[in-house]
PDB file of C-alpha atoms and ligand atoms in Angstrom:
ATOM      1  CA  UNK R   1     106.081 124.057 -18.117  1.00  0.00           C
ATOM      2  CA  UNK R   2     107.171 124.673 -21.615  1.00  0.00           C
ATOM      3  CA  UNK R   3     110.156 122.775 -22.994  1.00  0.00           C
ATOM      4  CA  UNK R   4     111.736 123.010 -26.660  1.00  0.00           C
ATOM      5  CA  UNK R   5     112.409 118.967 -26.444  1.00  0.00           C
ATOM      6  CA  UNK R   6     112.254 117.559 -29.622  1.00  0.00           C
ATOM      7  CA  UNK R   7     109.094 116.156 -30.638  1.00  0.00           C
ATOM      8  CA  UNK R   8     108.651 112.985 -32.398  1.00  0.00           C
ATOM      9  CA  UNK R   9     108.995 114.248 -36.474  1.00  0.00           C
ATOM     10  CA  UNK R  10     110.030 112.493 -39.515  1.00  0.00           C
ATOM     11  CA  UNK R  11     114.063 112.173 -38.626  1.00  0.00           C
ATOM     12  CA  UNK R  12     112.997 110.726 -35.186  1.00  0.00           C
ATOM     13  CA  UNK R  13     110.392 108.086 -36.274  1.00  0.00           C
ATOM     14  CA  UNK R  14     111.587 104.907 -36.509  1.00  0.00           C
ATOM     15  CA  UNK R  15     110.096 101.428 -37.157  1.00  0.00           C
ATOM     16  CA  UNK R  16     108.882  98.710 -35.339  1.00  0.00           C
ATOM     17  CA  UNK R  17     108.644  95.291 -36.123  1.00  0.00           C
ATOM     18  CA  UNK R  18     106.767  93.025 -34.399  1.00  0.00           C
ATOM     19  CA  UNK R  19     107.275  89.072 -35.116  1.00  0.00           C
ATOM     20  CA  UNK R  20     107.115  86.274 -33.199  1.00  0.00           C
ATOM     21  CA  UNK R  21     105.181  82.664 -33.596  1.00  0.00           C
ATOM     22  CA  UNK R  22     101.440  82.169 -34.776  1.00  0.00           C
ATOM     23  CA  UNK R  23      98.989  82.603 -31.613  1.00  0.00           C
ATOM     24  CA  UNK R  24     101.235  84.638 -29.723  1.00  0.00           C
ATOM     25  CA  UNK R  25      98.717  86.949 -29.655  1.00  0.00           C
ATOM     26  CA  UNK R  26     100.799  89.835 -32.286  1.00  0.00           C
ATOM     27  CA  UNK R  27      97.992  91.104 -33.930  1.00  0.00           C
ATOM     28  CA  UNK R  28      95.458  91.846 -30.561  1.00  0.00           C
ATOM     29  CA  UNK R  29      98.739  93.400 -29.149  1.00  0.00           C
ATOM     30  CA  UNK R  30      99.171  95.332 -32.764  1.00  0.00           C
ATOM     31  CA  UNK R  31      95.466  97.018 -32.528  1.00  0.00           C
ATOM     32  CA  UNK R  32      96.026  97.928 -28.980  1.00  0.00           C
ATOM     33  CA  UNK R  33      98.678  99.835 -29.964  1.00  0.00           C
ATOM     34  CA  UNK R  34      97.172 101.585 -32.804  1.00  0.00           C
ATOM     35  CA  UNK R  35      93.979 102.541 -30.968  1.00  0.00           C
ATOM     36  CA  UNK R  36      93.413 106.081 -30.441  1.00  0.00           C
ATOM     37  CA  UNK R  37      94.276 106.164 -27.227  1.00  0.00           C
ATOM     38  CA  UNK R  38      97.901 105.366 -27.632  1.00  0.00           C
ATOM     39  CA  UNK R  39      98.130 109.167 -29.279  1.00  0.00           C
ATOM     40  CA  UNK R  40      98.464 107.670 -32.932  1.00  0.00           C
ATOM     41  CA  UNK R  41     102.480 107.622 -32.408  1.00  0.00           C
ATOM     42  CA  UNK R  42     102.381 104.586 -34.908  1.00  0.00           C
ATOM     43  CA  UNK R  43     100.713 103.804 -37.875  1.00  0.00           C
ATOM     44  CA  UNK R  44     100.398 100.421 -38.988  1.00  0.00           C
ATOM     45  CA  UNK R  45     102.238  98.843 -42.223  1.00  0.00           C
ATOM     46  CA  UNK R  46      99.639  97.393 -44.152  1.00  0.00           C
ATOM     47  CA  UNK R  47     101.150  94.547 -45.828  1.00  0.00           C
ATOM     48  CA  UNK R  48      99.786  92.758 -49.790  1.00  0.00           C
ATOM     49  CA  UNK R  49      99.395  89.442 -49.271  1.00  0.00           C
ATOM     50  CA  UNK R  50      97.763  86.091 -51.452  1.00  0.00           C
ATOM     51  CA  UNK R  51      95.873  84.483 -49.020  1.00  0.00           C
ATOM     52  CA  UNK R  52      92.261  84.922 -49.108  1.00  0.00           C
ATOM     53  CA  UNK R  53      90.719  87.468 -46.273  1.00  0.00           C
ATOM     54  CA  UNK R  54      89.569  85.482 -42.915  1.00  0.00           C
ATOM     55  CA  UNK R  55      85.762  86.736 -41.851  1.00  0.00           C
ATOM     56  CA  UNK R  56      86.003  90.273 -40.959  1.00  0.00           C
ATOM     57  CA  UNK R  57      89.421  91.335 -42.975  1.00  0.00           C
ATOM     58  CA  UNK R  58      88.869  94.557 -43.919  1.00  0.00           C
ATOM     59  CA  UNK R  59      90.575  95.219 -47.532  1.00  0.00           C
ATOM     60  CA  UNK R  60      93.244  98.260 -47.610  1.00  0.00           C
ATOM     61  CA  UNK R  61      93.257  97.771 -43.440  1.00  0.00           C
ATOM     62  CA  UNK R  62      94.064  94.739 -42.672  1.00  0.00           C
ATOM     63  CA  UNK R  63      95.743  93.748 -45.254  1.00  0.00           C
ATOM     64  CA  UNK R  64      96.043  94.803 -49.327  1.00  0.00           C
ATOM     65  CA  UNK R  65      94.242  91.008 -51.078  1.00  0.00           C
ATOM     66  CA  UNK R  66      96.067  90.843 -54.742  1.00  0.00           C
ATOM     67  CA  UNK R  67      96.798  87.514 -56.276  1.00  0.00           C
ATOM     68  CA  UNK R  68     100.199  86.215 -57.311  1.00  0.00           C
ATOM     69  CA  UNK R  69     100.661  88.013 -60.708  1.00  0.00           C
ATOM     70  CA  UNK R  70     100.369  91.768 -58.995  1.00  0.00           C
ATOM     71  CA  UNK R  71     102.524  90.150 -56.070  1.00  0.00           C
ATOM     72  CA  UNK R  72     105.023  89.248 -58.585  1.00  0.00           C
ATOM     73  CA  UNK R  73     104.854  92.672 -60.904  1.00  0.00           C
ATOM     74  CA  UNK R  74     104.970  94.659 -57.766  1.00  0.00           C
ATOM     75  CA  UNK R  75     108.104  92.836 -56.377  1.00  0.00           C
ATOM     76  CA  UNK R  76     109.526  92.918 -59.888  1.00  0.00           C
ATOM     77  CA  UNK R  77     109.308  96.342 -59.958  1.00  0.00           C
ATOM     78  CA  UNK R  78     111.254  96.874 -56.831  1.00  0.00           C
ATOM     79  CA  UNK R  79     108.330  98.123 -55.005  1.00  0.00           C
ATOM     80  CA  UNK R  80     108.953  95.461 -51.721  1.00  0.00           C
ATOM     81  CA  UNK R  81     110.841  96.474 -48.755  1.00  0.00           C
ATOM     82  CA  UNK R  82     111.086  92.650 -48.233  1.00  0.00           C
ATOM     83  CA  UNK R  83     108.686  89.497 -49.612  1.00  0.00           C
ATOM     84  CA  UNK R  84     108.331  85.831 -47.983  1.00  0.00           C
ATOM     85  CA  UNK R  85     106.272  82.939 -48.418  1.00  0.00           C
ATOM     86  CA  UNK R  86     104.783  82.419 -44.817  1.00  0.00           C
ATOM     87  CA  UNK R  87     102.803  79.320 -44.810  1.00  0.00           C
ATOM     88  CA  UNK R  88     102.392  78.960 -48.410  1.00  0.00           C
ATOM     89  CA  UNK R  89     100.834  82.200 -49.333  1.00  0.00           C
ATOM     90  CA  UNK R  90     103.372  85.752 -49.970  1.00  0.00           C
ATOM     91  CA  UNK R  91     103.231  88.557 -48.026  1.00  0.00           C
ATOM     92  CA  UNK R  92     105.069  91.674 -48.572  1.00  0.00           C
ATOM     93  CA  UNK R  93     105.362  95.226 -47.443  1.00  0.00           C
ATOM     94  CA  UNK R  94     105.176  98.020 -49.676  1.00  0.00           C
ATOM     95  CA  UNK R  95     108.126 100.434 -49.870  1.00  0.00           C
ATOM     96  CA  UNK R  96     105.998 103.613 -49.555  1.00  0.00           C
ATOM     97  CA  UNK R  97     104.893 102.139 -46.332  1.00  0.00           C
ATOM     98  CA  UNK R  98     108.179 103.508 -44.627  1.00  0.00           C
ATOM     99  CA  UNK R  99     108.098 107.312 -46.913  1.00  0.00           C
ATOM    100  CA  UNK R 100     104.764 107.953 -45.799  1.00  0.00           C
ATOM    101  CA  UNK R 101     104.914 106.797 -41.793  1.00  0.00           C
ATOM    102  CA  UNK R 102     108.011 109.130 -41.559  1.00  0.00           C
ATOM    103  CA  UNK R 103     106.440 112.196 -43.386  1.00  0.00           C
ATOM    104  CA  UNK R 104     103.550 111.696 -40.854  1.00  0.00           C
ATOM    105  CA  UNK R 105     106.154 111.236 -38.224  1.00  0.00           C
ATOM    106  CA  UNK R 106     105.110 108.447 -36.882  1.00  0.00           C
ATOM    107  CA  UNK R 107     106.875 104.947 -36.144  1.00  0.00           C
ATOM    108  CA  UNK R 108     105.915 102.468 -38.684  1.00  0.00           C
ATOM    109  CA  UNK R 109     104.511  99.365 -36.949  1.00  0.00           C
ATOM    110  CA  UNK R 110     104.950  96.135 -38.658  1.00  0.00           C
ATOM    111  CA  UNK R 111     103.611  93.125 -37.836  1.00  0.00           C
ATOM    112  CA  UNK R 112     105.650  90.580 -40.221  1.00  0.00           C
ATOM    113  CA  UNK R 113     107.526  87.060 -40.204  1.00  0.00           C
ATOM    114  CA  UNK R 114     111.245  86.227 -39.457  1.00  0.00           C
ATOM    115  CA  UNK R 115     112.037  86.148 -42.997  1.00  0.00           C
ATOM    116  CA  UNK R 116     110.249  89.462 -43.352  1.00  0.00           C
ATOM    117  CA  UNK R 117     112.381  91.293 -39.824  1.00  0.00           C
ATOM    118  CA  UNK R 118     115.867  89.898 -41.371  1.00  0.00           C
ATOM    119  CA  UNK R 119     115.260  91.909 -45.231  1.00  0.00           C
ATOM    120  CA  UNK R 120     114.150  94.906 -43.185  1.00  0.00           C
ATOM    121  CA  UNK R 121     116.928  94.868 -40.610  1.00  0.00           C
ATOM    122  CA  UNK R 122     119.356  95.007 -43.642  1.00  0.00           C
ATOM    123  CA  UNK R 123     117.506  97.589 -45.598  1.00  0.00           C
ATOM    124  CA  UNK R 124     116.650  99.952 -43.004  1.00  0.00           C
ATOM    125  CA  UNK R 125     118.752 101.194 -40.744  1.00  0.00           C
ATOM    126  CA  UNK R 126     116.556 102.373 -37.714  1.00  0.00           C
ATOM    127  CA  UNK R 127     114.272  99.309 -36.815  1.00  0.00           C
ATOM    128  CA  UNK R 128     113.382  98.301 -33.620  1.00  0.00           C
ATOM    129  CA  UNK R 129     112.583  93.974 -33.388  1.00  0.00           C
ATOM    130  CA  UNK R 130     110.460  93.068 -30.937  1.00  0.00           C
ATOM    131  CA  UNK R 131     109.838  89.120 -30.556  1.00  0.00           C
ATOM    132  CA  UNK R 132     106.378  88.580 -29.233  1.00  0.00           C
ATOM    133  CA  UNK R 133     106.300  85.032 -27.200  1.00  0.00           C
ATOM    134  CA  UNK R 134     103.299  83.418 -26.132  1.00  0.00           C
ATOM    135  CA  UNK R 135     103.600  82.208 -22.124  1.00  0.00           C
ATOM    136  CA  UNK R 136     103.264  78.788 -22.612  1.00  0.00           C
ATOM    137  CA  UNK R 137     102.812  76.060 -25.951  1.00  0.00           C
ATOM    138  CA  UNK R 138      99.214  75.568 -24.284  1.00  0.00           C
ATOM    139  CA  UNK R 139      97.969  79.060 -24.417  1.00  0.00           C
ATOM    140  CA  UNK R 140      99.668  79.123 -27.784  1.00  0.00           C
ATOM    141  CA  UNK R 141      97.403  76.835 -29.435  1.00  0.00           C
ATOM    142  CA  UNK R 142      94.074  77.872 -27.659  1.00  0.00           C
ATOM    143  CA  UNK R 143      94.695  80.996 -29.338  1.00  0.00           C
ATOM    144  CA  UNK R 144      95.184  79.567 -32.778  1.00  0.00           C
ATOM    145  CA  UNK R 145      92.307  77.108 -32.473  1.00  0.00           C
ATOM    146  CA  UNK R 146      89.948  80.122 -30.778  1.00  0.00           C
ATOM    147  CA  UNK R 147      90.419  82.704 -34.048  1.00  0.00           C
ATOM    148  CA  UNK R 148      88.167  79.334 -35.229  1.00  0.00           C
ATOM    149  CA  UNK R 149      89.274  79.993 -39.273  1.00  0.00           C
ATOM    150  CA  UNK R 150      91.993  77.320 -39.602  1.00  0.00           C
ATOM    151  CA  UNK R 151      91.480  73.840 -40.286  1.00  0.00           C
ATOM    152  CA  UNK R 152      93.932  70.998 -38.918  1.00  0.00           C
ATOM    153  CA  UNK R 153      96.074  70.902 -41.252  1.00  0.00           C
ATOM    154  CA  UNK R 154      96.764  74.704 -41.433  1.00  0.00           C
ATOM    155  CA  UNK R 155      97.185  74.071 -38.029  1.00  0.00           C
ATOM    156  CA  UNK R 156     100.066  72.181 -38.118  1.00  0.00           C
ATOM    157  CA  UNK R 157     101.576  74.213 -40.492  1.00  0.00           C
ATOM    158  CA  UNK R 158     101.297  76.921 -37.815  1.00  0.00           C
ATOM    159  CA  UNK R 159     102.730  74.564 -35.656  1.00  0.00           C
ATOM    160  CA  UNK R 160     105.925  74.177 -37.299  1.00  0.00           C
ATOM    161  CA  UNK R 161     106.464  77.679 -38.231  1.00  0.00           C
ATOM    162  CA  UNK R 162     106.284  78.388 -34.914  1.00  0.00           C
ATOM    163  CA  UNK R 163     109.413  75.975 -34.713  1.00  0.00           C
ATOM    164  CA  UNK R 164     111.108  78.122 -37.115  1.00  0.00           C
ATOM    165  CA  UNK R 165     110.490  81.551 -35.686  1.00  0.00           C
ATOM    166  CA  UNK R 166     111.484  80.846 -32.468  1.00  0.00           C
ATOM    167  CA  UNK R 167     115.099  79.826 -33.853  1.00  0.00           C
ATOM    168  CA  UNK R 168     115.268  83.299 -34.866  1.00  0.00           C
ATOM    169  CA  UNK R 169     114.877  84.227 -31.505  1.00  0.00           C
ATOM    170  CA  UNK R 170     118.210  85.513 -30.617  1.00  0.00           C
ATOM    171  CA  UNK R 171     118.375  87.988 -33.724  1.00  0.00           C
ATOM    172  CA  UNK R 172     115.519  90.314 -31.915  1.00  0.00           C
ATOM    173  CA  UNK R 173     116.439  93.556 -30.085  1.00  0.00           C
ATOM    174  CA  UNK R 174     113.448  92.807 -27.152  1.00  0.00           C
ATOM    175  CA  UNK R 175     111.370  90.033 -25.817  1.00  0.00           C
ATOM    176  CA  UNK R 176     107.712  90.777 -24.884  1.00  0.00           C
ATOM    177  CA  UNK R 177     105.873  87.892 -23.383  1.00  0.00           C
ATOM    178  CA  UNK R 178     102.253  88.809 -24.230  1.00  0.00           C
ATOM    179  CA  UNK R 179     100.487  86.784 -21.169  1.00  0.00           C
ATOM    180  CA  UNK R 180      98.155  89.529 -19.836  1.00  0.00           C
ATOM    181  CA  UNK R 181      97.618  92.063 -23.014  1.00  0.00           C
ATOM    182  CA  UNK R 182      97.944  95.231 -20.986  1.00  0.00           C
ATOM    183  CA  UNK R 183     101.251  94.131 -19.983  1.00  0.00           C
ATOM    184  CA  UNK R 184     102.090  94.127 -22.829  1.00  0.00           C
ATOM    185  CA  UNK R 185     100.915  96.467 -24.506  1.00  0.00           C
ATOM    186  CA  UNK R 186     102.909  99.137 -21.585  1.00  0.00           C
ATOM    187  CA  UNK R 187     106.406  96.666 -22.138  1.00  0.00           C
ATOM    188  CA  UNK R 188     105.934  97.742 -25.545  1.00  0.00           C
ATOM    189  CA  UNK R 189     105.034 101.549 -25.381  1.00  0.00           C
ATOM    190  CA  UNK R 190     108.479 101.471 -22.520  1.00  0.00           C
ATOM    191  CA  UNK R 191     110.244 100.226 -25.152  1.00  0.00           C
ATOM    192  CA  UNK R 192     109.349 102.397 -27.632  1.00  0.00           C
ATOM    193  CA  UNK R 193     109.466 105.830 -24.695  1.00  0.00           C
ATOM    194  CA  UNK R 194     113.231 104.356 -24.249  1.00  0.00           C
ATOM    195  CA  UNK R 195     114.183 104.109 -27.970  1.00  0.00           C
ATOM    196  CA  UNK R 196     112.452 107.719 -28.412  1.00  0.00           C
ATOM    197  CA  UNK R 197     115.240 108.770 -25.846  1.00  0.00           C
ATOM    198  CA  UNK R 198     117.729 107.712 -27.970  1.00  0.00           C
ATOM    199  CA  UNK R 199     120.475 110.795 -27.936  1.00  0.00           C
ATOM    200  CA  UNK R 200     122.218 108.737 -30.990  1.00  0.00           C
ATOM    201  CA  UNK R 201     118.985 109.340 -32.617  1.00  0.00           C
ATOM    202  CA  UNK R 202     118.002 112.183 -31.247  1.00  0.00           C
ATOM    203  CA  UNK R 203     121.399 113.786 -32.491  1.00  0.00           C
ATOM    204  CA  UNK R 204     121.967 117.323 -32.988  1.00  0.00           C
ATOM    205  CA  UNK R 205     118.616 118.672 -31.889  1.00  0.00           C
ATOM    206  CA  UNK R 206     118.762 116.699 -28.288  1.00  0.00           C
ATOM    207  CA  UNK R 207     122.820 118.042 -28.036  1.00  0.00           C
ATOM    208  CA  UNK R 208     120.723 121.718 -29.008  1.00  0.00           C
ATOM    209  CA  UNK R 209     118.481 121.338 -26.358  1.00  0.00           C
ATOM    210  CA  UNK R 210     121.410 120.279 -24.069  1.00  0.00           C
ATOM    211  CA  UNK R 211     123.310 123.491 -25.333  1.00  0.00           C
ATOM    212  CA  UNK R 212     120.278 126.030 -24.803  1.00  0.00           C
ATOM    213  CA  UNK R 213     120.521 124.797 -21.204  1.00  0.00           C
ATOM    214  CA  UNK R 214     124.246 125.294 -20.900  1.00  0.00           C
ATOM    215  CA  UNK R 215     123.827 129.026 -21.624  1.00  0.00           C
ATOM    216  CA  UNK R 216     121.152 129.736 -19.506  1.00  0.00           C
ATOM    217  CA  UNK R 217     123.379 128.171 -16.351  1.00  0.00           C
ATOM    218  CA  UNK R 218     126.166 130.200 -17.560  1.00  0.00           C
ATOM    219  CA  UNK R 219     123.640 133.320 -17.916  1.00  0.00           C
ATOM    220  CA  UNK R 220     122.618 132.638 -14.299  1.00  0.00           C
ATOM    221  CA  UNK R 221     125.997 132.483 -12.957  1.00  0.00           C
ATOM    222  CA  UNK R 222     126.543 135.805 -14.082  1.00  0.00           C
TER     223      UNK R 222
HETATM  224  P1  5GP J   1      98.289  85.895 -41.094  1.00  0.00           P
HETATM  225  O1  5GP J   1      98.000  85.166 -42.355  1.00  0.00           O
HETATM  226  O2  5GP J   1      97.955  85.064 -39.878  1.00  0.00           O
HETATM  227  O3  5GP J   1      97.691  87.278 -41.064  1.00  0.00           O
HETATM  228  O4  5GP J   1      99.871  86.117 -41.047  1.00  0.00           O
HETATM  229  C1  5GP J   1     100.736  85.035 -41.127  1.00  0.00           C
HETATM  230  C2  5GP J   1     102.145  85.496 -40.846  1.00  0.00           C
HETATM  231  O5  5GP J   1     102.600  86.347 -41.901  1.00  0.00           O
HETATM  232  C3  5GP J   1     102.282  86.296 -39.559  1.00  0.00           C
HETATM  233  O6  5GP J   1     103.440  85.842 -38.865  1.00  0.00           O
HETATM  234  C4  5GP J   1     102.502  87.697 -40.035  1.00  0.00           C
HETATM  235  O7  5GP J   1     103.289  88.428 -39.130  1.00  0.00           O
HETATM  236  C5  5GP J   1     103.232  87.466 -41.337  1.00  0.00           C
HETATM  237  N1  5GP J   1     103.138  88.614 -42.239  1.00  0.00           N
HETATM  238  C6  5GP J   1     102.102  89.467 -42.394  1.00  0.00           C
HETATM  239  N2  5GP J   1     102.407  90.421 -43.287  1.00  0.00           N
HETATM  240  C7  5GP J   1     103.681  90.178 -43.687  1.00  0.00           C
HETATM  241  C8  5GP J   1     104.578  90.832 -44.577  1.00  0.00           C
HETATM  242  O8  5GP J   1     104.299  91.841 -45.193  1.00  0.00           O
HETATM  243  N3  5GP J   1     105.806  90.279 -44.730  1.00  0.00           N
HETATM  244  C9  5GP J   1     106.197  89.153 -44.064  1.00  0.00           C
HETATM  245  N4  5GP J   1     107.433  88.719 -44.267  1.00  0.00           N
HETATM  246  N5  5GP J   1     105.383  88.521 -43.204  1.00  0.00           N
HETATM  247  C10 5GP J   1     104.140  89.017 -43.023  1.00  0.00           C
END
């Protein structure tokens, strides 16, 4: 059956944040929801960052590799939603990031830091947080030690920002336990069904829709 619903377009797109502690498994649950199957609703926020590229990075995809100068001329220039150190390297996301995932109409997904969610929340108005919690300390750090690119030291750094994330905890919208991936990956695409649904969002095109019904009642009474 035909409906005029809104679709998702630009003044409906939101974005998404995704934080939550190293080896929680963010960035598996991040691809799943960018593969094609999940009807391209988001597109991801491809962050600049210092730190070298791990085996497999791909450059422009992954991530945007500049070194600290560009960092700094680029957040000079007010091009940075928000900036952080996360484990001794910067990491940013680009303004334009947001411009262009709303022209596409699409949610723009980012995968940052607690530092990073906080500058955004107070920037952008519509943002949806999701913390991502690994099920147990355990799994935690087999996933950290299985990605296999960090040595023990940046280990332990990992380890204690994982301490600081989780105090942030209680400033996140949603919880998503990632224990079985396509769990997760469904708790997240709920989430984001629900927050499509929004009628504050929504606005005057949902109370249209609402309105267009209305009539054709009172046409039928007649
Ligand atoms: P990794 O080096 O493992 O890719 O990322 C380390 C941490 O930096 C992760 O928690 C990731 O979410 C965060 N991160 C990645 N990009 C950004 C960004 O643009 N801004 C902030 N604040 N954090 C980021």
């Amino acid at each position: 059956m035909r409906t005029d619903w809104p679709a998702l377009t630009p003044d409906t797109s939101f974005a998404v944040i995704l934080a939550g502690p190293s080896g929680a498994g963010k960035t598996t649950l991040r691809d799943r929801l960018l593969a094609p199957e999940m009807d391209e609703r988001c597109t991801f926020s491809v962050s600049l960052t210092t730190r070298p590229p791990r085996e497999g990075e791909r450059e422009g995809t992954d991530y945007r590799f500049v070194d600290r100068d560009e960092f700094t001329r680029i957040v000079d220039s007010g091009g940075m939603l928000e900036h952080a150190t996360v484990h001794g390297d910067l990491y940013g996301t680009p303004i334009a990031n947001l411009d262009r995932a709303s022209s596409a109409g699409k949610h723009l997904l980012l995968d940052i830091d607690v530092q990073g969610a906080r500058q955004v929340r107070e920037a952008v108005a519509d943002v949806i947080t999701i913390f991502v919690l690994p099920p147990s300390v355990s799994e935690m750090l087999r996933r950290l030690r299985g990605r296999g690119s960090e040595n023990e030291a940046q280990l332990g750094r990992r380890y204690e920002s994982a301490l600081a994330e989780l105090e942030a905890f209680p400033e996140f919208g949603y919880a998503v336990v990632n224990d079985d991936l396509d769990e997760a990956v469904r708790t997240v695409c709920s989430i984001m069904d629900a927050e499509e649904r929004s009628v504050a969002r929504l606005g005057s095109r949902a109370e249209a829709f609402a309105d267009r019904l209305k009539d054709e009642i009172r046409r039928q009474m007649h």
